[in-house]
Short mmCIF file of C-alpha atoms and ligand atoms in Angstrom, two decimals:
data_model
loop_
_atom_site.label_atom_id
_atom_site.label_comp_id
_atom_site.label_asym_id
_atom_site.label_seq_id
_atom_site.Cartn_x
_atom_site.Cartn_y
_atom_site.Cartn_z
CA MET A 21 -15.85 101.76 8.54
CA THR A 22 -17.45 100.40 11.60
CA GLU A 23 -20.69 101.64 10.27
CA ILE A 24 -20.29 99.36 7.16
CA THR A 25 -19.22 96.37 9.27
CA ALA A 26 -22.33 96.81 11.56
CA LEU A 27 -24.46 97.19 8.26
CA LYS A 28 -23.02 94.05 6.93
CA ASP A 29 -23.68 92.03 10.15
CA GLY A 30 -27.26 93.38 10.32
CA LEU A 31 -27.88 92.53 6.73
CA LEU A 32 -26.47 88.97 7.14
CA ALA A 33 -28.41 88.38 10.14
CA ASP A 34 -31.59 89.61 8.47
CA VAL A 35 -30.92 87.30 5.55
CA ALA A 36 -30.25 84.26 7.79
CA ALA A 37 -33.55 85.00 9.65
CA ALA A 38 -35.57 85.38 6.61
CA ASP A 39 -38.24 82.46 6.49
CA SER A 40 -39.44 82.70 3.03
CA VAL A 41 -38.34 83.39 -0.51
CA ASP A 42 -40.37 86.51 -0.49
CA ALA A 43 -38.83 87.74 2.59
CA VAL A 44 -35.30 87.17 0.99
CA GLU A 45 -36.40 88.99 -2.13
CA GLN A 46 -37.61 92.00 -0.18
CA LEU A 47 -34.17 92.07 1.58
CA ARG A 48 -32.44 91.87 -1.77
CA VAL A 49 -34.31 94.93 -2.98
CA GLY A 50 -33.65 96.76 0.16
CA ALA A 51 -29.99 96.15 -0.10
CA LEU A 52 -28.91 95.61 -3.71
CA GLY A 53 -31.84 97.16 -5.54
CA LYS A 54 -31.72 100.54 -7.40
CA SER A 55 -32.23 102.49 -4.19
CA GLY A 56 -30.80 99.81 -1.85
CA VAL A 57 -28.49 100.70 0.89
CA VAL A 58 -25.42 98.74 -0.53
CA THR A 59 -26.19 100.20 -3.90
CA ALA A 60 -26.18 103.76 -2.29
CA LEU A 61 -22.82 103.14 -0.79
CA LEU A 62 -21.25 101.79 -4.09
CA LYS A 63 -22.34 105.04 -5.67
CA THR A 64 -20.35 107.06 -3.11
CA LEU A 65 -17.20 105.34 -4.49
CA GLY A 66 -17.18 107.72 -7.57
CA ALA A 67 -17.06 110.89 -5.36
CA MET A 68 -14.10 109.64 -3.22
CA THR A 69 -10.44 110.72 -3.52
CA PRO A 70 -8.23 107.83 -4.74
CA GLU A 71 -6.80 107.36 -1.10
CA GLU A 72 -10.24 107.01 0.29
CA ARG A 73 -11.33 104.71 -2.46
CA GLN A 74 -8.49 102.55 -1.86
CA LEU A 75 -9.36 102.34 1.71
CA ARG A 76 -13.12 101.99 1.64
CA GLY A 77 -13.57 100.39 -1.74
CA PRO A 78 -12.61 96.74 -0.75
CA VAL A 79 -14.77 97.03 2.30
CA ILE A 80 -17.89 98.25 0.34
CA HIS A 81 -17.16 95.53 -2.30
CA ASP A 82 -16.81 92.94 0.34
CA LEU A 83 -20.15 94.12 1.69
CA ARG A 84 -21.85 93.64 -1.72
CA GLU A 85 -20.32 90.20 -2.29
CA SER A 86 -21.10 88.95 1.16
CA VAL A 87 -24.66 90.02 1.13
CA THR A 88 -25.30 88.79 -2.48
CA ALA A 89 -23.77 85.40 -1.58
CA ALA A 90 -25.83 85.22 1.49
CA ILE A 91 -28.94 86.13 -0.30
CA VAL A 92 -28.37 83.49 -3.07
CA GLY A 93 -27.57 80.85 -0.50
CA ARG A 94 -30.56 81.51 1.65
CA LYS A 95 -32.92 81.59 -1.42
CA ALA A 96 -31.62 78.21 -2.48
CA ALA A 97 -31.92 76.66 0.93
CA LEU A 98 -35.67 77.91 1.15
CA GLU A 99 -36.50 76.59 -2.13
CA GLN A 100 -34.93 73.28 -1.35
CA ALA A 101 -36.86 73.07 2.00
CA ALA A 102 -40.13 74.00 0.16
CA LEU A 103 -39.47 71.34 -2.42
CA ASP A 104 -38.66 68.74 0.21
CA ALA A 105 -41.94 69.56 2.07
CA ARG A 106 -43.97 69.36 -1.17
CA LEU A 107 -42.34 65.95 -2.07
CA ALA A 108 -43.03 64.73 1.48
CA THR A 109 -46.71 65.53 1.30
CA GLU A 110 -47.23 64.30 -2.35
CA ARG A 111 -45.35 61.13 -1.78
CA LEU A 112 -47.07 58.14 -3.37
CA ASP A 113 -46.31 54.51 -2.60
CA MET A 114 -46.87 52.84 -5.91
CA THR A 115 -46.48 49.29 -4.20
CA LEU A 116 -49.66 49.91 -2.05
CA PRO A 117 -52.75 48.01 -3.12
CA ALA A 118 -55.46 50.08 -4.88
CA GLN A 119 -58.04 51.49 -2.32
CA GLU A 120 -60.83 51.05 -4.95
CA THR A 121 -61.52 48.22 -7.22
CA PRO A 122 -61.70 49.11 -11.13
CA GLN A 123 -65.25 50.52 -11.79
CA GLY A 124 -65.56 49.48 -15.53
CA SER A 125 -67.46 46.33 -16.63
CA ILE A 126 -67.60 44.24 -19.80
CA HIS A 127 -70.77 44.95 -21.91
CA PRO A 128 -72.89 41.85 -22.29
CA VAL A 129 -72.49 42.10 -26.09
CA SER A 130 -68.71 41.98 -25.72
CA GLN A 131 -68.97 39.08 -23.33
CA VAL A 132 -71.26 37.19 -25.67
CA MET A 133 -69.01 37.74 -28.65
CA ASP A 134 -66.11 36.45 -26.60
CA GLU A 135 -68.17 33.35 -25.66
CA LEU A 136 -69.04 32.85 -29.26
CA ALA A 137 -65.43 33.13 -30.33
CA GLU A 138 -64.39 30.56 -27.71
CA ILE A 139 -67.03 28.13 -28.49
CA PHE A 140 -66.33 28.25 -32.35
CA ALA A 141 -62.50 28.32 -31.99
CA ASP A 142 -62.91 25.01 -30.19
CA LEU A 143 -64.82 23.74 -33.34
CA GLY A 144 -61.88 24.94 -35.48
CA PHE A 145 -63.47 28.33 -36.68
CA ALA A 146 -61.18 31.45 -37.13
CA VAL A 147 -62.68 34.89 -36.57
CA ALA A 148 -62.95 37.02 -39.70
CA THR A 149 -63.93 40.70 -39.90
CA GLY A 150 -65.17 43.14 -42.60
CA PRO A 151 -65.92 46.92 -42.80
CA GLU A 152 -69.22 48.27 -41.57
CA ILE A 153 -69.12 50.65 -44.68
CA GLU A 154 -69.79 48.16 -47.55
CA ASP A 155 -70.59 48.36 -51.27
CA ASP A 156 -73.91 47.07 -52.54
CA TRP A 157 -72.23 44.41 -54.48
CA ARG A 158 -70.88 42.55 -51.44
CA ASN A 159 -73.78 43.38 -49.28
CA PHE A 160 -76.34 42.26 -51.87
CA THR A 161 -75.49 41.45 -55.49
CA ALA A 162 -72.86 38.83 -54.76
CA LEU A 163 -75.16 37.22 -52.08
CA ASN A 164 -77.72 36.67 -54.96
CA ILE A 165 -79.70 39.66 -54.12
CA PRO A 166 -79.99 41.51 -57.53
CA GLU A 167 -80.91 45.12 -57.62
CA THR A 168 -84.77 44.47 -58.12
CA HIS A 169 -84.88 41.90 -55.45
CA PRO A 170 -87.54 42.58 -52.77
CA ALA A 171 -85.10 41.60 -50.00
CA ARG A 172 -83.23 44.91 -50.74
CA ALA A 173 -86.17 46.89 -49.80
CA MET A 174 -86.64 44.77 -46.62
CA HIS A 175 -83.23 45.59 -45.18
CA ASP A 176 -84.01 49.27 -44.65
CA THR A 177 -80.59 50.12 -45.81
CA PHE A 178 -78.78 53.26 -44.84
CA TYR A 179 -77.06 54.42 -48.12
CA PHE A 180 -74.30 57.02 -48.67
CA PRO A 181 -74.90 59.78 -51.17
CA ASP A 182 -71.78 58.99 -53.18
CA ARG A 183 -70.66 55.89 -54.96
CA ASP A 184 -67.19 54.46 -54.75
CA SER A 185 -64.50 54.55 -57.35
CA GLU A 186 -65.96 51.36 -59.02
CA GLY A 187 -69.26 52.95 -59.41
CA ARG A 188 -70.90 50.91 -56.54
CA ALA A 189 -73.36 52.34 -54.24
CA MET A 190 -71.95 52.49 -50.57
CA LEU A 191 -73.96 51.64 -47.62
CA LEU A 192 -73.72 50.62 -44.03
CA ARG A 193 -73.78 46.83 -44.07
CA THR A 194 -77.24 45.49 -43.16
CA HIS A 195 -75.86 42.10 -42.18
CA THR A 196 -72.55 40.30 -41.64
CA SER A 197 -73.16 38.21 -44.72
CA PRO A 198 -70.78 40.26 -46.84
CA VAL A 199 -67.99 38.93 -44.84
CA GLN A 200 -68.91 35.64 -46.48
CA ILE A 201 -68.08 37.22 -49.71
CA ARG A 202 -64.80 38.92 -48.49
CA THR A 203 -63.57 35.57 -47.16
CA MET A 204 -64.36 33.24 -50.02
CA MET A 205 -62.64 35.84 -52.36
CA SER A 206 -59.59 36.28 -50.27
CA GLN A 207 -58.93 32.77 -48.87
CA GLU A 208 -58.64 29.41 -50.43
CA PRO A 209 -61.05 26.74 -49.15
CA PRO A 210 -61.46 24.92 -46.90
CA ILE A 211 -62.97 27.77 -44.94
CA ARG A 212 -64.38 27.75 -41.29
CA ILE A 213 -64.93 31.24 -40.07
CA ILE A 214 -67.32 33.24 -37.81
CA ALA A 215 -67.76 37.03 -38.26
CA PRO A 216 -69.12 39.00 -35.45
CA GLY A 217 -69.79 42.70 -35.85
CA ARG A 218 -72.09 45.73 -36.10
CA VAL A 219 -74.81 46.01 -38.61
CA TYR A 220 -77.30 48.80 -39.41
CA ARG A 221 -80.82 49.07 -40.48
CA SER A 222 -83.19 51.97 -40.32
CA ASP A 223 -85.54 50.48 -37.74
CA SER A 224 -86.13 51.33 -34.06
CA ASP A 225 -88.48 49.90 -31.26
CA ALA A 226 -88.12 47.82 -28.11
CA THR A 227 -86.59 44.90 -30.11
CA HIS A 228 -84.87 46.79 -32.93
CA THR A 229 -82.23 49.50 -32.88
CA PRO A 230 -80.73 51.10 -35.96
CA MET A 231 -77.22 49.50 -35.00
CA PHE A 232 -77.13 45.91 -33.60
CA HIS A 233 -74.76 43.15 -33.65
CA GLN A 234 -74.72 39.99 -35.61
CA ILE A 235 -72.57 36.90 -35.99
CA GLU A 236 -72.03 35.09 -39.25
CA GLY A 237 -70.78 31.65 -39.71
CA LEU A 238 -69.45 30.12 -42.89
CA VAL A 239 -67.97 26.58 -43.72
CA ILE A 240 -66.73 25.82 -47.26
CA ASP A 241 -65.34 22.35 -47.95
CA LYS A 242 -65.95 19.30 -50.01
CA GLY A 243 -68.98 17.19 -49.34
CA ILE A 244 -70.66 19.45 -46.76
CA THR A 245 -74.26 18.62 -46.00
CA LEU A 246 -77.10 19.87 -44.08
CA GLY A 247 -76.22 17.27 -41.38
CA HIS A 248 -73.02 19.21 -40.74
CA LEU A 249 -74.87 22.38 -40.36
CA LYS A 250 -77.20 20.82 -37.83
CA TRP A 251 -74.62 19.17 -35.70
CA THR A 252 -72.60 22.37 -35.62
CA LEU A 253 -75.43 24.59 -34.48
CA GLU A 254 -76.57 22.10 -32.02
CA THR A 255 -73.05 21.82 -30.45
CA PHE A 256 -72.84 25.53 -30.37
CA LEU A 257 -76.27 26.18 -28.79
CA LYS A 258 -75.53 23.45 -26.08
CA ALA A 259 -72.27 25.00 -25.19
CA PHE A 260 -73.63 28.55 -25.41
CA PHE A 261 -76.71 27.98 -23.14
CA GLU A 262 -74.75 25.42 -20.96
CA ARG A 263 -77.56 22.82 -21.35
CA ASP A 264 -77.50 19.38 -22.74
CA ASP A 265 -81.35 19.30 -23.31
CA ILE A 266 -81.31 21.70 -26.23
CA VAL A 267 -83.74 20.66 -28.85
CA LEU A 268 -83.38 22.11 -32.33
CA ARG A 269 -86.29 22.32 -35.01
CA LEU A 270 -85.14 23.01 -38.59
CA ARG A 271 -87.87 25.01 -40.37
CA PRO A 272 -87.95 25.63 -44.00
CA SER A 273 -87.29 29.17 -44.83
CA TYR A 274 -85.89 31.42 -47.58
CA PHE A 275 -82.73 33.61 -47.86
CA PRO A 276 -81.48 34.55 -51.39
CA PHE A 277 -77.94 33.29 -50.44
CA THR A 278 -78.73 29.90 -49.13
CA GLU A 279 -80.53 27.01 -50.88
CA PRO A 280 -82.18 25.18 -49.06
CA SER A 281 -82.65 27.75 -46.32
CA VAL A 282 -83.54 26.64 -42.87
CA GLU A 283 -84.63 28.64 -39.73
CA ILE A 284 -83.32 27.23 -36.58
CA ASP A 285 -85.84 27.15 -33.72
CA VAL A 286 -84.79 26.12 -30.19
CA GLY A 287 -87.17 24.55 -27.71
CA TYR A 288 -87.94 26.50 -24.47
CA THR A 289 -89.95 25.74 -21.37
CA MET A 290 -91.88 27.96 -19.01
CA GLU A 291 -90.26 28.23 -15.69
CA LYS A 292 -91.88 30.66 -13.21
CA GLY A 293 -93.58 32.49 -15.82
CA GLN A 294 -90.31 32.99 -17.86
CA ARG A 295 -89.26 31.27 -21.13
CA VAL A 296 -86.18 29.26 -20.43
CA ILE A 297 -84.16 27.74 -23.37
CA GLY A 298 -83.96 23.98 -23.10
CA GLY A 299 -86.43 21.04 -23.53
CA SER A 300 -88.69 20.28 -26.33
CA GLY A 301 -90.77 23.05 -27.67
CA ASP A 302 -93.61 20.41 -28.11
CA ALA A 303 -93.69 19.77 -24.35
CA GLU A 304 -96.83 20.76 -22.50
CA ASN A 305 -95.54 23.95 -21.12
CA GLY A 306 -93.10 24.62 -23.93
CA GLY A 307 -92.73 26.42 -27.32
CA TRP A 308 -90.23 27.11 -29.98
CA MET A 309 -88.18 30.12 -30.46
CA GLU A 310 -86.36 31.24 -33.60
CA VAL A 311 -82.64 31.76 -33.04
CA LEU A 312 -80.69 31.49 -36.21
CA GLY A 313 -81.05 31.89 -39.94
CA SER A 314 -79.09 29.37 -42.07
CA GLY A 315 -78.82 27.11 -45.08
CA MET A 316 -76.54 25.62 -47.68
CA VAL A 317 -74.60 28.29 -49.38
CA HIS A 318 -76.25 28.96 -52.82
CA ARG A 319 -74.30 27.74 -55.83
CA ARG A 320 -74.52 31.26 -57.29
CA VAL A 321 -72.90 32.88 -54.36
CA ILE A 322 -69.95 30.32 -54.58
CA ALA A 323 -69.70 30.91 -58.24
CA ASN A 324 -69.85 34.85 -57.68
CA CYS A 325 -66.72 34.47 -55.42
CA GLY A 326 -64.84 32.64 -58.19
CA LEU A 327 -65.11 29.16 -56.74
CA ASP A 328 -66.45 26.14 -58.51
CA PRO A 329 -69.74 25.03 -56.88
CA ASP A 330 -69.39 21.54 -58.19
CA GLU A 331 -66.30 21.22 -56.22
CA TRP A 332 -66.98 23.31 -53.05
CA GLN A 333 -70.02 23.37 -50.90
CA GLY A 334 -70.85 24.73 -47.63
CA PHE A 335 -73.32 26.14 -45.04
CA ALA A 336 -73.77 29.46 -43.44
CA PHE A 337 -75.65 30.80 -40.52
CA GLY A 338 -76.44 34.24 -39.04
CA THR A 339 -77.98 35.49 -35.91
CA GLY A 340 -78.29 38.57 -33.66
CA VAL A 341 -75.79 38.71 -30.90
CA ASP A 342 -77.83 41.25 -28.80
CA ARG A 343 -80.68 38.82 -28.90
CA LEU A 344 -78.51 35.87 -27.86
CA ALA A 345 -77.45 37.96 -24.98
CA MET A 346 -80.88 38.86 -24.06
CA LEU A 347 -82.05 35.16 -24.18
CA LYS A 348 -79.18 34.04 -22.03
CA TYR A 349 -79.00 36.73 -19.42
CA GLY A 350 -82.64 37.82 -19.34
CA MET A 351 -82.78 41.29 -20.58
CA ASN A 352 -85.97 42.47 -22.23
CA ASP A 353 -85.35 45.78 -23.84
CA LEU A 354 -82.81 45.89 -26.53
CA ARG A 355 -82.49 49.76 -26.38
CA ALA A 356 -80.97 49.65 -22.96
CA PHE A 357 -78.05 47.75 -24.50
CA PHE A 358 -76.96 51.11 -26.03
CA ASP A 359 -78.02 53.63 -23.46
CA GLY A 360 -74.89 53.64 -21.42
CA ASP A 361 -76.74 53.73 -18.25
CA GLN A 362 -74.33 53.05 -15.38
CA ARG A 363 -76.84 51.23 -13.31
CA TRP A 364 -77.74 48.83 -16.21
CA LEU A 365 -74.07 48.22 -17.00
CA ARG A 366 -73.28 47.55 -13.35
CA HIS A 367 -76.20 45.18 -13.14
CA TYR A 368 -75.74 43.26 -16.40
CA GLY A 369 -71.90 43.84 -17.05
CA PHE A 370 -69.22 41.41 -16.57
CA SER A 371 -65.98 41.66 -14.66
CA ALA A 372 -62.88 42.10 -16.85
CA PHE A 373 -61.55 38.97 -15.15
CA ASP A 374 -64.47 36.83 -16.15
CA VAL A 375 -62.92 35.49 -19.41
CA PRO A 376 -65.02 32.93 -21.04
CA THR A 377 -63.37 29.53 -21.29
CA LEU A 378 -64.89 26.33 -22.15
CA SER A 379 -63.57 24.52 -19.10
CA GLY A 380 -65.10 27.14 -16.77
CA GLY A 381 -68.39 27.26 -18.52
CA VAL A 382 -68.49 30.07 -21.28
CA GLY A 383 -70.84 32.24 -19.19
CA ALA A 384 -69.75 31.45 -15.67
N1 LIG B 18 -77.86 37.52 -43.26
C1 LIG B 18 -79.21 36.89 -42.61
C2 LIG B 18 -79.95 38.01 -41.91
O1 LIG B 18 -79.38 39.17 -41.70
C3 LIG B 18 -78.96 35.80 -41.79
C4 LIG B 18 -78.40 34.64 -42.49
C5 LIG B 18 -77.06 34.51 -42.58
C6 LIG B 18 -79.12 33.60 -43.01
C7 LIG B 18 -76.40 33.40 -43.19
C8 LIG B 18 -78.68 32.49 -43.67
C9 LIG B 18 -77.21 32.48 -43.71
O2 LIG B 18 -81.03 37.93 -41.65
#
């Protein structure tokens, strides 16, 4: 009997001294496992006389229960201690300021689109959108570019192999002008929208990429004239380039969907060997740069959209957003826009906090 008491004291002391969950587990196997010392004692009960069993049984059972309880308790205590230690080292104070400032930046194209939306919102224009996968009716036919029209070939269109359910050829839109059609067909005039977005043409060099960005403008109302067009674009260009000395030259041009069509040139002057927008292009050290295509919306386009061209008139304009960004922020290779080069983005990108506002100067 004293042997068992001694065994119990020894085992309990060992368990209390065990300093890891593994050590406790080893003690458990040694005592309570298949060939453990306590298990061996339990096995002796079967061979005992009833008197002997009555005497030694409770002692042996008490041994087993005490050791089991000690092991379970010690294991739990060690696990809790390990958890506490881990929580202490992994502690994170979420209220501390970040050690590093955010690394991302706003791409110049996004920034310029935001600037354009801000300027035109001030003039009462809403932002409209359309899908990049278009049908040839909205991209061409409705815009007065019939199937045999040479302008279709000029657009270097990416076509899809299959037609849509209405039998129309599907393509990647070659300009944002189909948004004119979508807007006139879904909205009652008066209409004042801009439509920025991606467009696609099979073309690639320093100034052309297969995907680029355009912005479209459309005004449909009663009694709209070329004068409204000129004032709107002049006001826009002054706000965008943040200069009052912007001089416009309207040059006769041709687009199938506008009549008359005018190309908008803006004067630039040479400053330190660089072209800088502003001043008259006729000045001694100046010139003209084409920045926008525009014109009065063709009667046929208005009629194609189900509106009466005798009642409704309007103007439209379109230009490259990437080109506007290059002119304003001085980049010279369009391809770099879409390379995703971190150094370029860090140099030309904008802070997320640099939200364009008219009062702050849209590009400040
Ligand atoms: N869609 C024309 C282009 O891509 C631009 C334009 C738009 C011209 C609206 C006139 C009016 O070149």
